mmCIF file of C-alpha atoms in Angstrom:
data_model
loop_
_atom_site.group_PDB
_atom_site.id
_atom_site.type_symbol
_atom_site.label_atom_id
_atom_site.label_comp_id
_atom_site.label_asym_id
_atom_site.label_seq_id
_atom_site.Cartn_x
_atom_site.Cartn_y
_atom_site.Cartn_z
ATOM 1 C CA ASP A 1 18.579 35.653 8.904
ATOM 2 C CA SER A 2 15.254 34.540 7.417
ATOM 3 C CA GLY A 3 15.141 31.494 9.753
ATOM 4 C CA VAL A 4 15.036 29.171 6.605
ATOM 5 C CA THR A 5 18.482 27.285 6.171
ATOM 6 C CA GLN A 6 19.615 25.557 3.249
ATOM 7 C CA THR A 7 22.396 23.128 2.775
ATOM 8 C CA PRO A 8 24.911 22.520 1.451
ATOM 9 C CA LYS A 9 25.624 26.198 -0.045
ATOM 10 C CA HIS A 10 27.600 25.047 -2.940
ATOM 11 C CA LEU A 11 27.232 22.248 -5.089
ATOM 12 C CA ILE A 12 29.658 20.765 -7.763
ATOM 13 C CA THR A 13 28.979 17.997 -9.653
ATOM 14 C CA ALA A 14 29.259 15.918 -13.190
ATOM 15 C CA THR A 15 26.403 15.769 -15.899
ATOM 16 C CA GLY A 16 24.217 12.640 -15.137
ATOM 17 C CA GLN A 17 25.028 12.505 -11.876
ATOM 18 C CA ARG A 18 22.041 12.949 -9.105
ATOM 19 C CA VAL A 19 22.265 15.009 -6.194
ATOM 20 C CA THR A 20 19.643 16.235 -3.398
ATOM 21 C CA LEU A 21 19.163 19.664 -1.736
ATOM 22 C CA ARG A 22 17.682 19.928 1.528
ATOM 23 C CA CYS A 23 16.382 23.022 2.789
ATOM 24 C CA SER A 24 14.351 23.357 7.126
ATOM 25 C CA PRO A 25 11.798 25.770 7.046
ATOM 26 C CA ARG A 26 11.390 28.765 9.677
ATOM 27 C CA SER A 27 9.863 27.491 13.234
ATOM 28 C CA GLY A 28 5.876 26.825 12.428
ATOM 29 C CA ASP A 29 6.193 27.263 8.829
ATOM 30 C CA LEU A 30 4.306 24.587 6.996
ATOM 31 C CA SER A 31 4.828 25.139 3.219
ATOM 32 C CA VAL A 32 7.582 25.001 1.286
ATOM 33 C CA TYR A 33 8.363 26.084 -1.595
ATOM 34 C CA TRP A 34 11.579 25.539 -3.994
ATOM 35 C CA TYR A 35 13.001 27.912 -6.525
ATOM 36 C CA GLN A 36 15.050 28.029 -9.285
ATOM 37 C CA GLN A 37 17.809 31.312 -10.373
ATOM 38 C CA SER A 38 19.576 31.439 -13.634
ATOM 39 C CA LEU A 39 20.823 33.952 -15.408
ATOM 40 C CA ASP A 40 18.707 33.061 -18.241
ATOM 41 C CA GLN A 41 15.018 32.412 -16.978
ATOM 42 C CA GLY A 42 15.366 34.909 -13.778
ATOM 43 C CA LEU A 43 13.631 33.166 -10.665
ATOM 44 C CA GLN A 44 11.252 30.287 -11.738
ATOM 45 C CA PHE A 45 8.846 28.598 -9.136
ATOM 46 C CA LEU A 46 9.150 24.909 -9.097
ATOM 47 C CA ILE A 47 7.283 23.261 -6.506
ATOM 48 C CA GLN A 48 5.352 23.946 -3.499
ATOM 49 C CA TYR A 49 4.811 21.611 -0.611
ATOM 50 C CA TYR A 50 2.419 22.235 2.547
ATOM 51 C CA ASN A 51 2.588 19.762 5.711
ATOM 52 C CA GLY A 52 3.998 16.815 4.122
ATOM 53 C CA GLU A 53 1.754 17.104 0.527
ATOM 54 C CA GLU A 54 2.257 18.260 -2.659
ATOM 55 C CA ARG A 55 0.396 21.664 -3.057
ATOM 56 C CA ALA A 56 1.383 23.134 -6.499
ATOM 57 C CA LYS A 57 3.692 22.454 -9.463
ATOM 58 C CA GLY A 58 5.612 25.246 -11.310
ATOM 59 C CA ASN A 59 8.292 24.666 -14.360
ATOM 60 C CA ILE A 60 10.177 21.362 -12.781
ATOM 61 C CA LEU A 61 11.252 19.409 -14.653
ATOM 62 C CA GLU A 62 10.474 15.536 -14.543
ATOM 63 C CA ARG A 63 13.708 14.621 -13.755
ATOM 64 C CA PHE A 64 13.629 16.734 -10.567
ATOM 65 C CA SER A 65 11.446 15.615 -7.487
ATOM 66 C CA ALA A 66 10.808 16.861 -4.139
ATOM 67 C CA GLN A 67 9.525 15.653 -1.052
ATOM 68 C CA GLN A 68 8.691 17.142 2.497
ATOM 69 C CA PHE A 69 9.110 14.445 5.394
ATOM 70 C CA PRO A 70 6.835 14.567 8.864
ATOM 71 C CA ASP A 71 9.354 17.980 10.911
ATOM 72 C CA LEU A 72 8.315 19.751 7.981
ATOM 73 C CA HIS A 73 12.071 19.867 6.233
ATOM 74 C CA SER A 74 12.007 19.006 2.444
ATOM 75 C CA GLU A 75 14.888 17.869 -0.105
ATOM 76 C CA LEU A 76 14.675 18.524 -3.867
ATOM 77 C CA ASN A 77 16.186 15.855 -5.836
ATOM 78 C CA LEU A 78 17.613 16.216 -9.346
ATOM 79 C CA SER A 79 19.080 13.500 -11.604
ATOM 80 C CA SER A 80 20.714 13.086 -14.945
ATOM 81 C CA LEU A 81 21.885 16.200 -14.335
ATOM 82 C CA GLU A 82 22.814 18.387 -17.126
ATOM 83 C CA LEU A 83 25.190 21.565 -17.712
ATOM 84 C CA GLY A 84 21.937 23.797 -17.634
ATOM 85 C CA ASP A 85 20.752 22.849 -14.663
ATOM 86 C CA SER A 86 23.510 24.908 -12.914
ATOM 87 C CA ALA A 87 21.932 27.952 -10.802
ATOM 88 C CA LEU A 88 20.965 28.419 -7.664
ATOM 89 C CA TYR A 89 18.222 26.856 -6.135
ATOM 90 C CA PHE A 90 16.539 28.876 -3.225
ATOM 91 C CA CYS A 91 14.199 27.375 -0.723
ATOM 92 C CA ALA A 92 11.145 29.661 0.784
ATOM 93 C CA SER A 93 8.869 28.836 3.214
ATOM 94 C CA SER A 94 5.869 30.637 4.802
ATOM 95 C CA LEU A 95 3.114 29.838 7.519
ATOM 96 C CA ALA A 96 0.296 28.538 5.549
ATOM 97 C CA GLY A 97 -0.064 27.541 2.217
ATOM 98 C CA GLY A 98 -3.138 28.598 0.044
ATOM 99 C CA ARG A 99 -3.100 31.940 0.311
ATOM 100 C CA GLY A 100 -1.717 34.320 -1.983
ATOM 101 C CA THR A 101 -1.503 36.675 0.971
ATOM 102 C CA ASP A 102 1.433 34.379 2.991
ATOM 103 C CA THR A 103 4.649 35.959 3.113
ATOM 104 C CA GLN A 104 7.374 33.607 1.642
ATOM 105 C CA TYR A 105 10.570 33.826 3.652
ATOM 106 C CA PHE A 106 13.855 32.891 1.739
ATOM 107 C CA GLY A 107 16.722 30.820 2.483
ATOM 108 C CA PRO A 108 20.375 31.896 1.217
ATOM 109 C CA GLY A 109 20.111 29.116 -1.742
ATOM 110 C CA THR A 110 22.199 26.431 -3.086
ATOM 111 C CA ARG A 111 24.322 27.221 -5.583
ATOM 112 C CA LEU A 112 24.912 24.116 -7.929
ATOM 113 C CA THR A 113 27.351 24.094 -10.550
ATOM 114 C CA VAL A 114 27.074 21.273 -12.634
ATOM 115 C CA LEU A 115 30.237 20.735 -15.109
ATOM 116 C CA ALA B 1 -1.624 33.845 -16.535
ATOM 117 C CA GLN B 2 0.017 36.713 -14.734
ATOM 118 C CA SER B 3 3.309 38.066 -15.174
ATOM 119 C CA VAL B 4 5.838 40.475 -14.353
ATOM 120 C CA THR B 5 7.585 43.242 -16.065
ATOM 121 C CA GLN B 6 10.853 44.910 -14.752
ATOM 122 C CA PRO B 7 11.521 46.960 -17.831
ATOM 123 C CA ASP B 8 14.973 48.071 -16.698
ATOM 124 C CA ILE B 9 17.667 45.485 -15.970
ATOM 125 C CA HIS B 10 20.031 47.833 -14.492
ATOM 126 C CA ILE B 11 19.885 51.601 -12.952
ATOM 127 C CA THR B 12 22.783 53.487 -11.661
ATOM 128 C CA VAL B 13 21.901 55.938 -8.359
ATOM 129 C CA SER B 14 23.960 58.636 -6.989
ATOM 130 C CA GLU B 15 24.333 58.334 -3.106
ATOM 131 C CA GLY B 16 21.797 60.554 -1.864
ATOM 132 C CA ALA B 17 19.459 60.758 -4.935
ATOM 133 C CA SER B 18 15.691 59.902 -5.051
ATOM 134 C CA LEU B 19 15.176 55.645 -6.776
ATOM 135 C CA GLU B 20 12.157 54.487 -8.668
ATOM 136 C CA LEU B 21 12.337 51.235 -9.748
ATOM 137 C CA ARG B 22 9.750 50.128 -12.129
ATOM 138 C CA CYS B 23 7.386 47.149 -12.021
ATOM 139 C CA ASN B 24 4.417 46.066 -14.279
ATOM 140 C CA TYR B 25 2.529 43.227 -13.739
ATOM 141 C CA SER B 26 -0.409 41.449 -16.040
ATOM 142 C CA TYR B 27 -3.461 39.835 -14.190
ATOM 143 C CA GLY B 28 -7.343 40.113 -14.514
ATOM 144 C CA ALA B 29 -7.980 41.050 -10.931
ATOM 145 C CA THR B 30 -6.304 42.457 -8.087
ATOM 146 C CA PRO B 31 -3.250 40.686 -7.704
ATOM 147 C CA TYR B 32 -0.706 40.579 -4.406
ATOM 148 C CA LEU B 33 2.205 42.516 -4.748
ATOM 149 C CA PHE B 34 5.664 42.178 -3.499
ATOM 150 C CA TRP B 35 9.169 43.538 -3.438
ATOM 151 C CA TYR B 36 11.893 41.586 -2.617
ATOM 152 C CA VAL B 37 15.808 42.578 -2.440
ATOM 153 C CA GLN B 38 18.529 40.554 -3.013
ATOM 154 C CA SER B 39 22.297 40.980 -2.094
ATOM 155 C CA PRO B 40 25.198 39.559 -3.407
ATOM 156 C CA GLY B 41 25.415 35.856 -2.046
ATOM 157 C CA GLN B 42 21.889 36.143 0.062
ATOM 158 C CA GLY B 43 18.692 35.018 -0.033
ATOM 159 C CA LEU B 44 15.700 37.727 -1.034
ATOM 160 C CA GLN B 45 14.509 39.254 1.776
ATOM 161 C CA LEU B 46 11.006 41.467 1.847
ATOM 162 C CA LEU B 47 11.024 44.523 1.463
ATOM 163 C CA LEU B 48 7.085 45.192 1.358
ATOM 164 C CA LYS B 49 3.528 43.652 0.136
ATOM 165 C CA TYR B 50 0.557 45.045 -0.967
ATOM 166 C CA PHE B 51 -2.760 43.356 -0.788
ATOM 167 C CA SER B 52 -5.411 45.629 -0.160
ATOM 168 C CA GLY B 53 -6.217 49.252 1.187
ATOM 169 C CA ASP B 54 -4.090 52.377 0.639
ATOM 170 C CA THR B 55 -2.116 51.989 -2.325
ATOM 171 C CA LEU B 56 0.780 53.707 -1.278
ATOM 172 C CA VAL B 57 3.055 51.538 1.434
ATOM 173 C CA GLN B 58 5.803 51.437 3.505
ATOM 174 C CA GLY B 59 8.468 48.475 3.941
ATOM 175 C CA ILE B 60 11.646 48.408 5.409
ATOM 176 C CA LYS B 61 14.932 50.229 4.838
ATOM 177 C CA GLY B 62 12.840 53.710 3.939
ATOM 178 C CA PHE B 63 11.198 51.869 1.237
ATOM 179 C CA GLU B 64 7.823 52.910 0.038
ATOM 180 C CA ALA B 65 5.759 51.822 -3.189
ATOM 181 C CA GLU B 66 2.491 52.502 -4.883
ATOM 182 C CA PHE B 67 0.180 50.596 -6.581
ATOM 183 C CA LYS B 68 -1.713 51.979 -9.510
ATOM 184 C CA ARG B 69 -4.404 49.797 -11.058
ATOM 185 C CA SER B 70 -4.759 51.964 -13.588
ATOM 186 C CA GLN B 71 -1.227 51.561 -15.052
ATOM 187 C CA SER B 72 -1.035 48.137 -13.464
ATOM 188 C CA SER B 73 2.352 49.202 -12.051
ATOM 189 C CA PHE B 74 3.682 48.711 -8.423
ATOM 190 C CA ASN B 75 6.761 50.711 -8.515
ATOM 191 C CA LEU B 76 9.672 50.973 -5.788
ATOM 192 C CA ARG B 77 10.820 54.331 -4.666
ATOM 193 C CA LYS B 78 13.367 55.616 -1.964
ATOM 194 C CA PRO B 79 14.124 59.436 -1.427
ATOM 195 C CA SER B 80 17.608 59.162 -0.753
ATOM 196 C CA VAL B 81 19.715 55.685 -1.415
ATOM 197 C CA HIS B 82 22.373 54.919 0.262
ATOM 198 C CA TRP B 83 25.532 52.542 -0.954
ATOM 199 C CA SER B 84 24.470 49.781 0.819
ATOM 200 C CA ASP B 85 21.196 49.768 -1.507
ATOM 201 C CA ALA B 86 23.062 48.275 -3.918
ATOM 202 C CA ALA B 87 21.719 44.725 -4.866
ATOM 203 C CA GLU B 88 19.085 43.212 -7.292
ATOM 204 C CA TYR B 89 15.045 44.202 -6.625
ATOM 205 C CA PHE B 90 12.327 41.707 -7.589
ATOM 206 C CA CYS B 91 9.067 42.965 -8.204
ATOM 207 C CA ALA B 92 6.788 39.566 -7.675
ATOM 208 C CA VAL B 93 3.015 38.893 -7.963
ATOM 209 C CA GLY B 94 0.620 36.561 -6.398
ATOM 210 C CA ILE B 95 -2.799 35.906 -6.452
ATOM 211 C CA SER B 96 -5.960 34.747 -4.063
ATOM 212 C CA GLY B 97 -6.398 31.174 -3.607
ATOM 213 C CA TYR B 98 -2.364 30.909 -4.518
ATOM 214 C CA SER B 99 0.450 30.946 -2.249
ATOM 215 C CA THR B 100 3.089 30.591 -5.506
ATOM 216 C CA LEU B 101 4.975 33.683 -6.940
ATOM 217 C CA THR B 102 5.707 34.937 -9.844
ATOM 218 C CA PHE B 103 8.818 36.967 -10.094
ATOM 219 C CA GLY B 104 10.298 39.130 -12.489
ATOM 220 C CA LYS B 105 13.756 39.075 -14.335
ATOM 221 C CA GLY B 106 14.835 41.963 -11.319
ATOM 222 C CA THR B 107 16.783 45.222 -11.617
ATOM 223 C CA MET B 108 20.123 45.889 -10.148
ATOM 224 C CA LEU B 109 20.816 48.520 -8.553
ATOM 225 C CA LEU B 110 23.800 49.875 -8.951
ATOM 226 C CA VAL B 111 24.976 53.181 -6.704
ATOM 227 C CA SER B 112 27.538 55.308 -7.661
ATOM 228 C CA PRO B 113 29.644 57.633 -4.748
#
């Protein structure tokens, strides 16, 4: 158990809908990262928040957004969903936010299925 | 931009045999290198990491990896594989000043009896 929690575990929805994925980091960690894992693209970094502020952005679509709240939990919002958004979404957390040496601890993921 | 290549999509190893999973990276300076393992239905677990110093690093579960700058490689090894090692293995690279990681596509390890 990494200490990172993600809810829900599974989510099934229809095209055009909007969903929210939730992540609670390990106690004491200030950074939260979101990743998308799909069969064709592999594990892709989406976005990072550090202590409530956006720190880095990766291959995140404009239909997707995220935020980190004062209690440091984070939410990833996916809107106007398409079939291709079906994937496993991981959250990870780390103690700090600007060093390549930070170890990222991953949650169990949320499996999103768009029908 | 940095990139990571894991040339083997699948590898099958007999239980008790040795294992080597390949990882090549592309980055101009010395990268930070990581190996993660993902068991079915689980998140990623860190096996080991290399930042600097001794190029042979030891990790959990009996794994080790060797950083070879001349070959831009960071191969993962284990002397004797157990059935419980069957999982997907990911190599990742980080760079100084940034926390984000770039992952390889992964290698699926199958262990035969």
